[in-house]
């Protein structure tokens, strides 16, 4: 569908209004490196080796990529970013991005940390949502076992009970504080387990409004029908459906595993098919009053398309039911221009100790590496803004 742009995503003055000249020059440096396949490869390998050898590189990482993509090492340290975004009407979704500690103690610590983000968000309009990943609080192998329903040992059952309790503690606190909580989507072989927990939480806590949001990865062939079924279940059982719509982050891993184990590829055959499903998903959600939507995307067309759907359905641009979300340090041209035009916008703001968020940072570097040496959209916009400011 042809969509007339309603929000000028190319207005770089608005897009980077929260960045000083120094910040912008740093962003230019970072995206120049990650955009270049050879440099990016060398830099990420060097960082991996340096960290493995305990070489003193954390200071350098902290001053560069960490400062660009993360709020800080703690919630308190993220305050400056929260305030900076809030000044431009962009909310913060504190994302505890620590990947590691696969022990019961580590899972409990992660759950405690998510509860702290809820304390931070309580009564704070600058932090409109909280978020968690189930694998931050659970052993992935246990989640897979729970999904296949193969005989679980008593120990595994007990561990899974503890996971459900952690998830319930977070969702019940979200309900008490009135702060909605997003549950991230993960690998397809554990996603049914996550879905089951999410729907149980919605049944408990989404009676008056959407507090618990599940994530739908529209790169999966079955996801539009899953969304429709989730809506049917919600309306049939009298609760609101909280939906975070994304395209999906684990395409290569999904395809590789399907090929290796010889089951049908769960991912749409083409990018165009994913795009179509994502946009149909947006349309489905806006059409249903019992659905609250968070559109998690850096795709300009999809974000414009959602603004068109909002108008077509006679909703206010800041209808409480509809949010746009991007990651800190990426697609500021979408976030800040949408916020200026009056839409509800929030950014995931990852935080955690530098070493512990490295896997997150390396994924961002990988994601922004150009194909065939083209300049990325980010880099083009940053350079355009630097040029505009120098005039
Ligand atoms: C706020 C926010 C929250 C997020 N939360 C999650 C989450 O919980 N779980 C999760 O998995 N991801 C999550 N993501 C990441 C997301 O799924 C995408 O990987 C990322 O945003 C890129 O997609 P895009 O919509 O921005 O647009 P684009 O850059 O236009 O789309 C890229 C995406 O299209 C799909 N794609 C690319 N090539 C093909 C192909 N050949 N065939 C089929 N599909 C293809 C892939 O999903 C790819 O990531 C989140 C992103 C944001 C901004």
Coordinates of C-alpha atoms and ligand atoms in Angstrom, one line a residue:
X1 CA 0.0 0.0 0.0
X2 CA 1.3 3.5 -0.9
X3 CA 1.6 5.5 2.2
X4 CA 2.0 9.3 2.2
X5 CA 4.5 10.2 4.9
X6 CA 2.7 12.1 7.6
X7 CA 5.7 12.6 9.9
X8 CA 9.0 13.9 8.4
X9 CA 11.5 11.2 9.4
X10 CA 14.2 13.1 7.5
X11 CA 14.2 16.1 9.9
X12 CA 17.6 15.6 11.4
X13 CA 17.4 18.7 13.5
X14 CA 14.6 17.2 15.5
X15 CA 16.0 13.7 15.3
X16 CA 19.2 14.6 17.0
X17 CA 18.0 17.5 19.2
X18 CA 19.0 15.6 22.3
X19 CA 22.6 15.1 21.1
X20 CA 25.4 17.6 21.7
X21 CA 27.9 18.2 18.9
X22 CA 30.3 16.0 20.8
X23 CA 27.7 13.2 21.1
X24 CA 27.0 13.4 17.4
X25 CA 30.7 13.3 16.5
X26 CA 31.0 10.2 18.6
X27 CA 28.0 8.6 16.9
X28 CA 29.6 9.4 13.6
X29 CA 32.7 7.6 14.7
X30 CA 30.8 4.5 16.0
X31 CA 28.6 4.1 13.0
X32 CA 31.6 4.6 10.6
X33 CA 33.4 1.7 12.3
X34 CA 30.4 -0.6 12.6
X35 CA 29.2 0.3 9.1
X36 CA 32.4 -0.9 7.6
X37 CA 32.4 -4.8 7.4
X38 CA 36.2 -5.2 7.7
X39 CA 36.7 -2.6 10.5
X40 CA 33.6 -3.9 12.3
X41 CA 34.9 -7.5 12.1
X42 CA 38.3 -6.5 13.4
X43 CA 36.9 -4.3 16.2
X44 CA 34.4 -6.9 17.5
X45 CA 37.1 -9.7 17.4
X46 CA 39.6 -7.4 19.2
X47 CA 37.0 -6.6 21.9
X48 CA 36.2 -10.3 22.4
X49 CA 39.9 -11.2 22.7
X50 CA 40.7 -8.3 25.0
X51 CA 37.8 -9.1 27.3
X52 CA 38.8 -12.8 27.4
X53 CA 42.3 -11.8 28.3
X54 CA 41.1 -9.3 30.9
X55 CA 42.8 -6.4 29.1
X56 CA 41.8 -3.0 30.3
X57 CA 39.3 -2.1 27.5
X58 CA 36.1 -1.5 29.5
X59 CA 37.0 2.2 29.9
X60 CA 37.2 2.7 26.1
X61 CA 34.1 0.7 25.5
X62 CA 32.2 2.7 28.1
X63 CA 33.2 6.0 26.6
X64 CA 32.1 4.9 23.1
X65 CA 29.5 2.2 22.2
X66 CA 28.3 1.8 25.7
X67 CA 27.5 5.5 26.1
X68 CA 25.8 5.5 22.8
X69 CA 23.6 2.4 23.1
X70 CA 23.1 2.2 27.0
X71 CA 21.8 4.3 29.8
X72 CA 24.4 3.4 32.4
X73 CA 25.6 0.5 34.5
X74 CA 22.7 0.9 37.0
X75 CA 19.2 2.4 37.1
X76 CA 20.5 5.5 38.9
X77 CA 23.2 6.0 36.3
X78 CA 20.5 5.8 33.6
X79 CA 18.7 8.8 35.1
X80 CA 20.5 11.4 32.9
X81 CA 19.3 9.5 29.8
X82 CA 15.8 9.2 31.1
X83 CA 15.7 13.0 31.7
X84 CA 17.3 13.8 28.3
X85 CA 14.7 11.7 26.4
X86 CA 11.8 13.0 28.6
X87 CA 12.7 16.5 27.7
X88 CA 11.7 15.6 24.1
X89 CA 8.6 13.6 25.2
X90 CA 10.3 10.2 24.6
X91 CA 9.8 7.7 27.3
X92 CA 12.3 5.2 28.7
X93 CA 11.9 1.4 28.9
X94 CA 14.7 0.3 31.3
X95 CA 16.0 -2.9 29.8
X96 CA 18.3 -4.9 32.2
X97 CA 20.4 -6.4 29.4
X98 CA 22.7 -8.6 31.4
X99 CA 23.2 -12.0 29.7
X100 CA 25.1 -14.5 31.8
X101 CA 24.6 -15.8 35.3
X102 CA 22.7 -19.0 34.4
X103 CA 22.3 -20.1 38.1
X104 CA 19.3 -20.0 40.4
X105 CA 21.0 -17.1 42.2
X106 CA 21.6 -15.3 39.0
X107 CA 17.9 -15.7 38.0
X108 CA 16.7 -14.4 41.3
X109 CA 19.0 -11.4 41.0
X110 CA 17.7 -10.7 37.6
X111 CA 14.1 -10.9 38.8
X112 CA 15.0 -8.5 41.7
X113 CA 16.4 -6.1 39.2
X114 CA 13.2 -6.1 37.1
X115 CA 11.2 -5.4 40.3
X116 CA 13.5 -2.4 40.8
X117 CA 12.7 -1.1 37.3
X118 CA 9.0 -1.3 38.3
X119 CA 9.8 0.8 41.4
X120 CA 11.5 3.3 39.2
X121 CA 8.5 3.4 36.8
X122 CA 5.9 3.7 39.5
X123 CA 4.2 7.1 39.2
X124 CA 6.9 8.2 36.7
X125 CA 5.5 9.1 33.3
X126 CA 9.1 9.2 31.9
X127 CA 9.2 5.4 32.3
X128 CA 6.0 4.2 30.8
X129 CA 6.8 0.5 30.5
X130 CA 9.1 -2.1 32.0
X131 CA 10.4 -5.2 30.2
X132 CA 11.9 -8.6 30.8
X133 CA 13.2 -11.6 29.0
X134 CA 12.1 -14.9 30.4
X135 CA 15.6 -16.4 29.7
X136 CA 17.1 -13.8 32.0
X137 CA 15.3 -15.6 34.8
X138 CA 15.2 -19.2 33.6
X139 CA 17.4 -22.0 32.2
X140 CA 16.6 -22.1 28.4
X141 CA 17.0 -25.9 28.3
X142 CA 14.3 -26.1 31.0
X143 CA 12.0 -23.9 29.0
X144 CA 12.5 -26.1 26.0
X145 CA 11.7 -29.2 28.0
X146 CA 8.5 -27.5 29.2
X147 CA 7.6 -26.8 25.6
X148 CA 8.1 -30.3 24.3
X149 CA 6.4 -31.7 27.4
X150 CA 8.9 -34.5 27.5
X151 CA 9.2 -36.1 30.9
X152 CA 10.6 -33.5 33.2
X153 CA 12.5 -34.6 36.3
X154 CA 11.2 -33.5 39.7
X155 CA 14.2 -31.1 39.9
X156 CA 13.3 -29.6 36.5
X157 CA 9.7 -29.3 37.5
X158 CA 10.7 -27.4 40.7
X159 CA 13.0 -25.1 38.7
X160 CA 10.1 -24.4 36.3
X161 CA 7.8 -23.6 39.2
X162 CA 10.4 -21.1 40.4
X163 CA 10.4 -19.5 37.0
X164 CA 6.7 -19.1 37.0
X165 CA 6.8 -17.6 40.5
X166 CA 9.4 -15.0 39.3
X167 CA 7.3 -14.1 36.3
X168 CA 4.2 -13.8 38.5
X169 CA 5.9 -11.6 41.1
X170 CA 6.9 -9.2 38.4
X171 CA 3.5 -9.2 36.7
X172 CA 1.6 -8.8 40.0
X173 CA 3.8 -5.9 41.0
X174 CA 3.2 -4.4 37.5
X175 CA -0.5 -4.7 38.2
X176 CA -0.2 -3.1 41.7
X177 CA 1.8 -0.2 40.4
X178 CA -0.2 0.1 37.1
X179 CA 3.0 0.0 35.1
X180 CA 2.6 -2.2 32.0
X181 CA 5.3 -4.8 31.4
X182 CA 6.5 -6.2 28.1
X183 CA 7.6 -9.8 27.8
X184 CA 10.2 -10.1 25.1
X185 CA 9.9 -12.9 22.4
X186 CA 12.7 -15.4 22.0
X187 CA 13.6 -18.6 20.1
X188 CA 10.7 -20.5 18.6
X189 CA 11.6 -23.7 20.5
X190 CA 10.9 -22.0 23.8
X191 CA 8.3 -19.4 22.7
X192 CA 5.2 -21.6 23.4
X193 CA 6.3 -21.9 27.0
X194 CA 6.7 -18.1 27.2
X195 CA 3.4 -17.6 25.5
X196 CA 1.6 -19.9 27.9
X197 CA 3.0 -18.0 30.9
X198 CA 2.2 -14.6 29.2
X199 CA -1.5 -15.6 28.6
X200 CA -1.8 -16.9 32.2
X201 CA -0.5 -13.5 33.4
X202 CA -2.9 -11.6 31.2
X203 CA -5.8 -13.7 32.4
X204 CA -4.8 -12.7 36.0
X205 CA -3.8 -9.1 35.5
X206 CA -5.3 -7.7 32.3
X207 CA -8.9 -7.6 33.6
X208 CA -9.2 -3.8 33.6
X209 CA -6.5 -2.8 31.1
X210 CA -3.5 -4.2 29.4
X211 CA -0.7 -4.6 32.0
X212 CA 1.0 -7.6 30.6
X213 CA 2.1 -7.5 26.9
X214 CA 3.3 -10.5 24.9
X215 CA 5.6 -10.1 21.9
X216 CA 4.6 -11.4 18.4
X217 CA 7.5 -12.0 15.9
X218 CA 6.0 -11.4 12.5
X219 CA 8.8 -13.1 10.7
X220 CA 7.3 -16.4 11.7
X221 CA 4.9 -17.9 9.2
X222 CA 2.3 -18.8 12.0
X223 CA 2.4 -15.4 13.7
X224 CA -0.6 -13.6 12.2
X225 CA -2.8 -16.5 13.0
X226 CA -1.3 -16.7 16.5
X227 CA -2.1 -13.1 17.1
X228 CA -5.7 -13.6 15.9
X229 CA -6.0 -16.6 18.2
X230 CA -4.6 -14.7 21.1
X231 CA -7.2 -12.0 20.5
X232 CA -10.0 -14.6 20.4
X233 CA -8.8 -16.1 23.7
X234 CA -8.6 -12.7 25.3
X235 CA -12.1 -11.6 24.3
X236 CA -13.5 -15.1 25.1
X237 CA -12.0 -15.0 28.6
X238 CA -12.7 -11.4 29.3
X239 CA -9.2 -9.8 29.5
X240 CA -7.4 -7.2 27.5
X241 CA -4.6 -8.2 25.1
X242 CA -1.3 -6.4 25.3
X243 CA 0.7 -6.8 22.1
X244 CA 4.2 -5.8 21.2
X245 CA 4.7 -6.4 17.5
X246 CA 8.2 -6.9 16.2
X247 CA 9.6 -8.5 13.0
X248 CA 11.9 -10.9 15.0
X249 CA 15.6 -10.9 15.8
X250 CA 16.8 -14.5 15.5
X251 CA 16.3 -15.3 11.8
X252 CA 19.6 -16.9 11.0
X253 CA 19.6 -19.0 14.2
X254 CA 16.0 -20.2 13.5
X255 CA 16.8 -21.1 9.9
X256 CA 20.0 -22.9 10.8
X257 CA 18.3 -25.0 13.5
X258 CA 15.4 -25.9 11.3
X259 CA 17.8 -27.1 8.6
X260 CA 20.0 -29.0 11.0
X261 CA 17.1 -30.8 12.7
X262 CA 15.1 -31.2 9.4
X263 CA 11.8 -29.5 10.3
X264 CA 10.1 -26.8 8.2
X265 CA 11.7 -23.3 8.3
X266 CA 9.4 -21.4 10.7
X267 CA 10.4 -18.1 9.1
X268 CA 8.6 -16.3 6.2
X269 CA 10.4 -17.1 2.9
X270 CA 11.1 -13.4 2.1
X271 CA 11.6 -10.1 3.8
X272 CA 8.6 -8.8 1.8
X273 CA 6.4 -11.5 3.3
X274 CA 7.5 -10.5 6.8
X275 CA 6.9 -6.8 6.0
X276 CA 3.4 -7.7 4.8
X277 CA 2.6 -9.8 7.9
X278 CA 3.9 -7.1 10.2
X279 CA 1.8 -4.4 8.6
X280 CA -1.3 -6.6 8.6
X281 CA -0.6 -7.2 12.3
X282 CA -0.6 -3.5 12.9
X283 CA -3.9 -3.1 11.1
X284 CA -5.4 -6.0 13.0
X285 CA -4.4 -4.5 16.4
X286 CA -5.6 -1.0 15.6
X287 CA -8.9 -2.4 14.5
X288 CA -9.6 -4.1 17.9
X289 CA -10.4 -1.9 20.9
X290 CA -9.5 -4.7 23.4
X291 CA -5.9 -4.6 22.1
X292 CA -3.1 -2.3 23.3
X293 CA -0.2 -2.1 20.9
X294 CA 3.5 -1.4 21.2
X295 CA 5.0 -1.2 17.7
X296 CA 8.7 -2.2 18.1
X297 CA 10.3 -1.3 14.8
X298 CA 12.9 0.8 13.1
X299 CA 11.2 0.4 9.7
X300 CA 10.1 3.8 8.4
X301 CA 7.3 2.5 6.2
X302 CA 5.7 0.5 9.1
X303 CA 5.9 3.5 11.5
X304 CA 4.3 5.8 8.9
X305 CA 1.7 3.1 8.1
X306 CA 0.7 3.0 11.8
X307 CA 0.2 6.8 11.9
X308 CA -2.1 6.4 8.9
X309 CA -4.0 3.6 10.6
X310 CA -4.4 5.8 13.8
X311 CA -5.9 8.6 11.7
X312 CA -8.1 6.2 9.6
X313 CA -9.6 4.8 12.8
X314 CA -10.3 8.3 14.2
X315 CA -7.9 7.9 17.1
X316 CA -5.9 10.7 18.7
X317 CA -2.2 10.6 17.9
X318 CA -1.5 10.1 21.6
X319 CA -4.2 7.4 22.2
X320 CA -3.1 5.6 25.3
X321 CA -3.6 2.3 23.5
X322 CA -0.9 2.8 20.9
X323 CA 2.9 3.2 21.4
X324 CA 5.9 3.4 19.1
X325 CA 9.2 2.0 20.4
X326 CA 12.8 1.9 19.2
X327 CA 16.2 1.1 20.8
X328 CA 18.4 3.8 22.3
X329 CA 21.0 5.0 19.9
X330 CA 19.1 3.8 16.8
X331 CA 16.4 5.4 14.6
X332 CA 16.3 8.7 16.5
X333 CA 14.8 10.1 13.3
X334 CA 11.7 8.0 13.8
X335 CA 11.5 8.4 17.6
X336 CA 12.0 12.1 18.0
X337 CA 10.0 13.1 14.9
X338 CA 7.0 10.9 16.0
X339 CA 7.2 12.4 19.6
X340 CA 7.3 15.9 18.2
X341 CA 4.2 15.1 16.1
X342 CA 2.4 14.1 19.3
X343 CA 2.6 10.3 19.2
X344 CA 3.4 8.1 22.2
X345 CA 7.1 7.0 21.9
X346 CA 9.5 5.1 24.1
X347 CA 13.0 3.8 23.7
X348 CA 14.5 0.6 25.2
X349 CA 17.3 1.9 27.3
X350 CA 19.6 -1.1 28.1
X351 CA 21.7 -0.9 31.3
X352 CA 24.0 -3.2 33.3
X353 CA 27.7 -3.6 33.9
X354 CA 29.7 -2.9 30.8
X355 CA 31.1 -6.5 30.5
X356 CA 27.7 -8.0 31.1
X357 CA 26.0 -6.0 28.3
X358 CA 28.7 -6.8 25.7
X359 CA 26.7 -9.5 23.9
X360 CA 24.0 -6.8 23.4
X361 CA 26.5 -4.3 22.1
X362 CA 28.1 -6.8 19.8
X363 CA 24.7 -7.6 18.3
X364 CA 24.0 -3.9 17.7
X365 CA 27.4 -3.7 15.9
X366 CA 26.6 -6.7 13.8
X367 CA 23.1 -5.4 12.9
X368 CA 24.5 -2.1 11.7
X369 CA 27.2 -3.4 9.5
X370 CA 26.4 -2.5 6.0
X371 CA 25.7 -4.8 3.1
X372 CA 27.9 -4.2 0.0
X373 CA 29.5 -1.1 1.6
X374 CA 26.4 1.0 1.5
X375 CA 26.2 3.8 4.1
X376 CA 23.6 2.9 6.7
X377 CA 20.6 5.1 7.2
X378 CA 21.9 6.0 10.6
X379 CA 25.3 7.1 9.3
X380 CA 23.8 9.2 6.4
X381 CA 21.5 11.0 8.9
X382 CA 24.2 11.6 11.4
X383 CA 26.5 13.1 8.7
X384 CA 23.7 15.2 7.3
X385 CA 23.0 16.7 10.8
X386 CA 26.7 17.3 11.4
X387 CA 26.9 19.2 8.1
X388 CA 23.7 21.2 8.9
X389 CA 25.1 22.2 12.3
X390 CA 28.4 23.3 10.8
X391 CA 26.7 25.7 8.4
Ligands
LIG1 C1 11.5 -1.7 20.8 C2 12.0 -3.0 20.2 C3 11.7 -4.2 20.9 C4 12.1 -5.4 20.3 N1 11.8 -6.6 21.0 C5 12.1 -7.8 20.4 C6 11.7 -9.0 21.0 O1 11.2 -9.1 22.0 N2 12.0 -10.2 20.3 C7 12.7 -10.2 19.1 O2 12.9 -11.2 18.5 N3 13.0 -9.0 18.5 C8 12.8 -7.8 19.1 N4 13.2 -6.7 18.5 C9 14.0 -6.7 17.3 C10 13.1 -6.8 16.0 O3 12.5 -8.1 16.0 C11 13.9 -6.7 14.7 O4 14.9 -7.6 14.7 C12 14.5 -5.3 14.5 O5 13.7 -4.3 15.0 C13 14.6 -5.1 12.9 O6 13.3 -5.1 12.4 P1 12.5 -3.7 12.0 O7 11.0 -3.9 12.2 O8 13.1 -2.6 12.8 O9 12.7 -3.5 10.4 P2 13.5 -3.9 9.2 O10 15.0 -3.5 9.4 O11 12.8 -3.4 8.0 O12 13.4 -5.5 9.2 C14 14.5 -6.4 9.5 C15 13.8 -7.6 9.9 O13 13.0 -8.2 8.8 C16 13.0 -9.6 8.9 N5 13.7 -10.2 7.7 C17 14.9 -9.8 7.2 N6 15.2 -10.5 6.1 C18 14.3 -11.4 6.0 C19 14.1 -12.5 5.1 N7 14.9 -12.8 4.1 N8 13.0 -13.3 5.2 C20 12.1 -13.1 6.2 N9 12.2 -12.1 7.1 C21 13.3 -11.2 7.0 C22 13.8 -9.9 10.2 O14 12.9 -10.1 11.3 C23 14.7 -8.7 10.4 O15 15.1 -8.5 11.7 C24 12.8 -5.4 19.1 C25 13.0 -4.2 18.4 C26 12.6 -3.0 18.9 C27 12.8 -1.8 18.2

